[in-house]
Amino acid sequence: MMKIKMRDKLRKWREENFRNSEQIVDVGEELINEHASKLGDDIWIIYEQVMIAALDCSRDDLAWSCLQELKRQFPDSHRVKRLAGMRLEALERYEDANKLYDSILQDDPTNTAARKRKISILRAQGKSSEAIRELNEYLEQFVGDQEAWHELSELYINEHDYAKAAFCLEELMMTNPHNHLYCEQYGEVKYTQGGLENLELARKYFAQALKLNNRNMRALFGLYMSASHVAASPKVSAKVKKDNVKYAAWAASQISRAYQVRRVREENVKCSAHGITKAVYTVAMVHNVNIIHL
Amino acid sequence: MAEPELLLDSNIRLWVVLPIVFITFLVGVIRHYVSILLQSDKKLTLEQVSDSQVLIRSRVLRENGKYIPKQSFLMRKFFFNNQEDGFFKKTKRKVVPPSPMTDPSMLTDMMKGNVTNVLPMILIGGWINWTFSGFVTTKVPFPLTLRFKPMLQQGIELLSLDASWVSSASWYFLNVFGLRSMYSLILGQDNGADQSRIMQEQMSGAAMAMPADTNKAFKAEWEALELTDHQWALENVEEDLMSKDLDLSGIEKDILITD
């Protein structure tokens, strides 16, 4: 059982980009030590996967041995050099890692992996403004790199530059229109920016996220909050206010439904559904809520 | 004109028809692996990679622009198509048509293509013609005119023989084209043994000029983007959403990870 199941598990984790590094290290180490000869050519990609997981778990011994095997098999490979650089990063030898990545880039200027590692070094050292600048330059060349757009949006959110974060999330939403998580993050950024227009946009995007995935509780709460804030704002017309109160009430009813469904299955839920419902309706009734953003 | 059917020695089937099939197939497989070995790395420049991604972004903007707010869509459209300094208006790439004489890598590619494909076909065709000559191999199931006789009946000097009866050389060529689908079954799509595909490529490759493409592609994208309008998909999303209760099945399991 063991060998095939372990190999399949590793493949699943690799393809779906899981980050369960400890499990990967356990399974991978056993696979490498016991069954190395029987894996054939698969072994190289398993070495790579296990090495990255080992770096995550601070297992430098395992990482070093994997790297040695890979270096022996592929002496001039850029991919292996990048792994060597990652190990140097894990040991916090950032200067050496940077030199290594620069040599890769001299050889092959289109190598995206080396550039992205350099940016992550800047981020690890805490130099976020430089990281932002480098990432912007990178994205000017490689406009299609979605991982990079997401990273940039995170960096901007950390710097509280919500307008630019919104721009990055828009890029992501365009390339992945069916991903409810991007819609929801965008709604949250718009909500945080504040202002009547942004709140309305936020409400729309929370609704879209819910449409794409009915079970997204965060989007449901977001919908409720943004609708009630718009309804409570003094600048809106009566019709808009009425509509938003309706939306907020609908959201509240869905929330209580969700908690009830949850409670039926799970008897020992900590917060009672009744308590939540009461709190939610109370807030909805109050119109003179202290609004910070408007 | 009805003729008495010729009865062929069954040894022909055993020693001629089947060996030719095997030989053609094996030669095809060997060609596939040789073409993999001789493949040269295509190095792309940074500019090419960047341009292709920009084109993709513009296409995505056209197709999915309706999911982002109107203001953002207009901002991006302006960035690309602005009269003075829009990206598509401003960027002009240098056009260098790759003629085989000046571009050494293309020359070697062409040579390799010829060596791996045309040469074996000629050699083996000739060898088969020489070995299996002097007798009729098989009959094609449809009637042919007399014009085909010298082509298909190499080495058989019979004036009265129906042109449907063919020699081994023509059976070989029939195999070369017929085994194409077998190759895609066994070697997967895009294999190096696919003769007719390569010949098609050679014919269309002569008519195509790659780098001029970038400027033309930019112009085409500019036009397409000018025509695109923003129809916001989220206009009535709240009404659509609230028309029915949420489907909360599966919410009792902790499977939603909002990270």
Short mmCIF file of N, CA, C and O in Angstrom, two decimals, chain B residues 62-122:
data_model
loop_
_atom_site.label_atom_id
_atom_site.label_comp_id
_atom_site.label_asym_id
_atom_site.label_seq_id
_atom_site.Cartn_x
_atom_site.Cartn_y
_atom_site.Cartn_z
N ARG B 62 -11.05 43.02 -22.32
CA ARG B 62 -12.21 43.05 -23.22
C ARG B 62 -13.27 42.06 -22.78
O ARG B 62 -14.46 42.37 -22.73
N GLU B 63 -12.83 40.84 -22.46
CA GLU B 63 -13.82 39.80 -22.19
C GLU B 63 -14.45 39.93 -20.81
O GLU B 63 -15.64 39.73 -20.65
N ASN B 64 -13.63 40.22 -19.80
CA ASN B 64 -14.14 40.20 -18.44
C ASN B 64 -14.21 41.57 -17.80
O ASN B 64 -14.36 41.67 -16.59
N GLY B 65 -14.12 42.61 -18.59
CA GLY B 65 -14.14 43.95 -18.03
C GLY B 65 -15.45 44.26 -17.35
O GLY B 65 -15.55 45.16 -16.53
N LYS B 66 -16.47 43.43 -17.65
CA LYS B 66 -17.77 43.76 -17.08
C LYS B 66 -17.85 43.40 -15.60
O LYS B 66 -18.84 43.69 -14.94
N TYR B 67 -16.82 42.72 -15.07
CA TYR B 67 -16.87 42.37 -13.66
C TYR B 67 -16.26 43.42 -12.76
O TYR B 67 -16.35 43.33 -11.56
N ILE B 68 -15.58 44.40 -13.35
CA ILE B 68 -14.99 45.44 -12.50
C ILE B 68 -15.79 46.72 -12.69
O ILE B 68 -16.50 46.88 -13.67
N PRO B 69 -15.69 47.64 -11.72
CA PRO B 69 -16.50 48.86 -11.82
C PRO B 69 -16.17 49.65 -13.08
O PRO B 69 -15.08 49.55 -13.63
N LYS B 70 -17.14 50.45 -13.48
CA LYS B 70 -17.01 51.17 -14.76
C LYS B 70 -15.78 52.07 -14.76
O LYS B 70 -15.06 52.13 -15.75
N GLN B 71 -15.55 52.74 -13.65
CA GLN B 71 -14.43 53.66 -13.56
C GLN B 71 -13.10 52.94 -13.83
O GLN B 71 -12.26 53.41 -14.59
N SER B 72 -12.96 51.77 -13.22
CA SER B 72 -11.71 51.02 -13.40
C SER B 72 -11.53 50.56 -14.83
O SER B 72 -10.44 50.59 -15.38
N PHE B 73 -12.65 50.14 -15.43
CA PHE B 73 -12.56 49.68 -16.82
C PHE B 73 -12.11 50.82 -17.71
O PHE B 73 -11.24 50.67 -18.57
N LEU B 74 -12.73 52.00 -17.50
CA LEU B 74 -12.38 53.15 -18.34
C LEU B 74 -10.93 53.54 -18.15
O LEU B 74 -10.24 53.90 -19.10
N MET B 75 -10.46 53.45 -16.91
CA MET B 75 -9.07 53.80 -16.61
C MET B 75 -8.13 52.92 -17.42
O MET B 75 -7.16 53.40 -18.03
N ARG B 76 -8.43 51.62 -17.42
CA ARG B 76 -7.54 50.71 -18.14
C ARG B 76 -7.65 50.89 -19.65
O ARG B 76 -6.65 50.85 -20.37
N LYS B 77 -8.87 51.15 -20.10
CA LYS B 77 -9.04 51.35 -21.55
C LYS B 77 -8.26 52.58 -21.99
O LYS B 77 -7.61 52.58 -23.03
N PHE B 78 -8.31 53.61 -21.15
CA PHE B 78 -7.58 54.83 -21.45
C PHE B 78 -6.09 54.56 -21.48
O PHE B 78 -5.37 55.02 -22.37
N PHE B 79 -5.61 53.76 -20.56
CA PHE B 79 -4.18 53.44 -20.51
C PHE B 79 -3.73 52.78 -21.80
O PHE B 79 -2.66 53.07 -22.33
N PHE B 80 -4.57 51.89 -22.33
CA PHE B 80 -4.15 51.19 -23.52
C PHE B 80 -4.32 52.02 -24.79
O PHE B 80 -3.50 51.99 -25.68
N ASN B 81 -5.47 52.73 -24.87
CA ASN B 81 -5.86 53.27 -26.18
C ASN B 81 -5.74 54.76 -26.32
O ASN B 81 -6.15 55.30 -27.34
N ASN B 82 -5.22 55.42 -25.31
CA ASN B 82 -5.17 56.87 -25.38
C ASN B 82 -4.46 57.38 -26.63
O ASN B 82 -3.49 56.79 -27.07
N GLN B 83 -4.94 58.47 -27.17
CA GLN B 83 -4.41 58.98 -28.45
C GLN B 83 -2.92 59.25 -28.42
O GLN B 83 -2.20 58.87 -29.32
N GLU B 84 -2.47 59.98 -27.36
CA GLU B 84 -1.06 60.38 -27.39
C GLU B 84 -0.15 59.29 -26.86
O GLU B 84 0.83 58.95 -27.50
N ASP B 85 -0.48 58.75 -25.68
CA ASP B 85 0.52 57.85 -25.10
C ASP B 85 -0.09 56.56 -24.58
O ASP B 85 0.37 55.99 -23.61
N GLY B 86 -1.16 56.11 -25.24
CA GLY B 86 -1.69 54.81 -24.88
C GLY B 86 -0.67 53.75 -25.26
O GLY B 86 0.12 53.92 -26.17
N PHE B 87 -0.70 52.65 -24.57
CA PHE B 87 0.33 51.62 -24.77
C PHE B 87 0.36 51.12 -26.20
O PHE B 87 1.40 50.98 -26.81
N PHE B 88 -0.82 50.88 -26.75
CA PHE B 88 -0.83 50.30 -28.09
C PHE B 88 -0.45 51.31 -29.15
O PHE B 88 0.00 50.96 -30.23
N LYS B 89 -0.67 52.58 -28.83
CA LYS B 89 -0.31 53.60 -29.82
C LYS B 89 1.18 53.88 -29.75
O LYS B 89 1.83 54.14 -30.75
N LYS B 90 1.71 53.80 -28.54
CA LYS B 90 3.07 54.28 -28.36
C LYS B 90 4.12 53.23 -28.71
O LYS B 90 5.16 53.55 -29.23
N THR B 91 3.81 51.98 -28.42
CA THR B 91 4.88 50.98 -28.54
C THR B 91 5.02 50.46 -29.94
O THR B 91 4.10 49.90 -30.49
N LYS B 92 6.21 50.65 -30.48
CA LYS B 92 6.49 50.07 -31.80
C LYS B 92 7.66 49.12 -31.63
O LYS B 92 8.70 49.50 -31.11
N ARG B 93 7.49 47.88 -32.06
CA ARG B 93 8.59 46.94 -31.91
C ARG B 93 9.40 46.89 -33.19
O ARG B 93 8.86 47.01 -34.27
N LYS B 94 10.69 46.62 -33.06
CA LYS B 94 11.53 46.50 -34.26
C LYS B 94 11.17 45.24 -35.01
O LYS B 94 11.06 44.16 -34.43
N VAL B 95 11.02 45.38 -36.31
CA VAL B 95 10.59 44.23 -37.11
C VAL B 95 11.77 43.66 -37.86
O VAL B 95 12.33 44.31 -38.74
N VAL B 96 12.16 42.43 -37.52
CA VAL B 96 13.27 41.80 -38.23
C VAL B 96 12.78 40.48 -38.81
O VAL B 96 12.66 39.50 -38.08
N PRO B 97 12.46 40.41 -40.08
CA PRO B 97 11.97 39.14 -40.63
C PRO B 97 13.10 38.10 -40.63
O PRO B 97 14.20 38.38 -41.08
N PRO B 98 12.82 36.93 -40.09
CA PRO B 98 13.90 35.94 -39.99
C PRO B 98 14.10 35.17 -41.29
O PRO B 98 13.48 34.16 -41.51
N SER B 99 14.96 35.66 -42.17
CA SER B 99 15.21 34.91 -43.39
C SER B 99 16.21 33.80 -43.06
O SER B 99 17.06 33.97 -42.21
N PRO B 100 16.11 32.67 -43.76
CA PRO B 100 16.96 31.53 -43.42
C PRO B 100 18.44 31.84 -43.57
O PRO B 100 19.27 31.25 -42.90
N MET B 101 18.78 32.79 -44.44
CA MET B 101 20.20 33.04 -44.65
C MET B 101 20.82 33.77 -43.47
O MET B 101 21.92 33.45 -43.04
N THR B 102 20.12 34.76 -42.97
CA THR B 102 20.74 35.57 -41.91
C THR B 102 20.58 34.95 -40.53
O THR B 102 21.38 35.18 -39.65
N ASP B 103 19.51 34.15 -40.36
CA ASP B 103 19.26 33.66 -39.01
C ASP B 103 19.76 32.22 -38.90
O ASP B 103 19.09 31.31 -39.37
N PRO B 104 20.89 31.99 -38.30
CA PRO B 104 21.50 30.66 -38.32
C PRO B 104 20.64 29.59 -37.63
O PRO B 104 20.63 28.45 -38.05
N SER B 105 19.94 29.98 -36.57
CA SER B 105 19.18 28.94 -35.87
C SER B 105 18.06 28.42 -36.74
O SER B 105 17.75 27.23 -36.74
N MET B 106 17.46 29.31 -37.55
CA MET B 106 16.38 28.84 -38.41
C MET B 106 16.92 27.89 -39.48
O MET B 106 16.27 26.93 -39.86
N LEU B 107 18.14 28.21 -39.94
CA LEU B 107 18.74 27.35 -40.96
C LEU B 107 18.93 25.94 -40.43
O LEU B 107 18.57 24.96 -41.08
N THR B 108 19.51 25.83 -39.25
CA THR B 108 19.74 24.50 -38.69
C THR B 108 18.42 23.80 -38.43
O THR B 108 18.30 22.59 -38.60
N ASP B 109 17.41 24.54 -38.00
CA ASP B 109 16.10 23.92 -37.77
C ASP B 109 15.56 23.31 -39.05
O ASP B 109 15.07 22.18 -39.07
N MET B 110 15.66 24.10 -40.14
CA MET B 110 15.16 23.60 -41.42
C MET B 110 15.90 22.33 -41.83
O MET B 110 15.31 21.35 -42.27
N MET B 111 17.22 22.38 -41.65
CA MET B 111 18.02 21.23 -42.05
C MET B 111 17.64 20.00 -41.25
O MET B 111 17.47 18.90 -41.79
N LYS B 112 17.50 20.21 -39.95
CA LYS B 112 17.13 19.07 -39.10
C LYS B 112 15.80 18.50 -39.52
O LYS B 112 15.59 17.29 -39.58
N GLY B 113 14.85 19.41 -39.82
CA GLY B 113 13.54 18.96 -40.25
C GLY B 113 13.64 18.09 -41.49
O GLY B 113 13.05 17.02 -41.58
N ASN B 114 14.45 18.57 -42.45
CA ASN B 114 14.60 17.79 -43.67
C ASN B 114 15.21 16.44 -43.39
O ASN B 114 14.74 15.42 -43.88
N VAL B 115 16.27 16.44 -42.63
CA VAL B 115 16.99 15.18 -42.38
C VAL B 115 16.08 14.16 -41.70
O VAL B 115 16.02 13.01 -42.09
N THR B 116 15.36 14.60 -40.71
CA THR B 116 14.58 13.61 -39.97
C THR B 116 13.36 13.15 -40.72
O THR B 116 12.85 12.07 -40.44
N ASN B 117 12.85 13.94 -41.63
CA ASN B 117 11.59 13.53 -42.22
C ASN B 117 11.68 13.08 -43.67
O ASN B 117 11.27 11.99 -44.02
N VAL B 118 12.25 13.95 -44.48
CA VAL B 118 12.19 13.64 -45.90
C VAL B 118 13.16 12.53 -46.27
O VAL B 118 12.83 11.60 -47.01
N LEU B 119 14.37 12.63 -45.68
CA LEU B 119 15.42 11.66 -46.06
C LEU B 119 15.04 10.20 -45.80
O LEU B 119 15.14 9.37 -46.70
N PRO B 120 14.58 9.89 -44.59
CA PRO B 120 14.23 8.48 -44.34
C PRO B 120 13.15 8.00 -45.29
O PRO B 120 13.19 6.87 -45.77
N MET B 121 12.18 8.92 -45.57
CA MET B 121 11.09 8.49 -46.43
C MET B 121 11.61 8.09 -47.80
O MET B 121 11.25 7.04 -48.34
N ILE B 122 12.51 8.91 -48.34
CA ILE B 122 13.05 8.60 -49.67
C ILE B 122 13.87 7.32 -49.63
O ILE B 122 13.70 6.43 -50.47
#
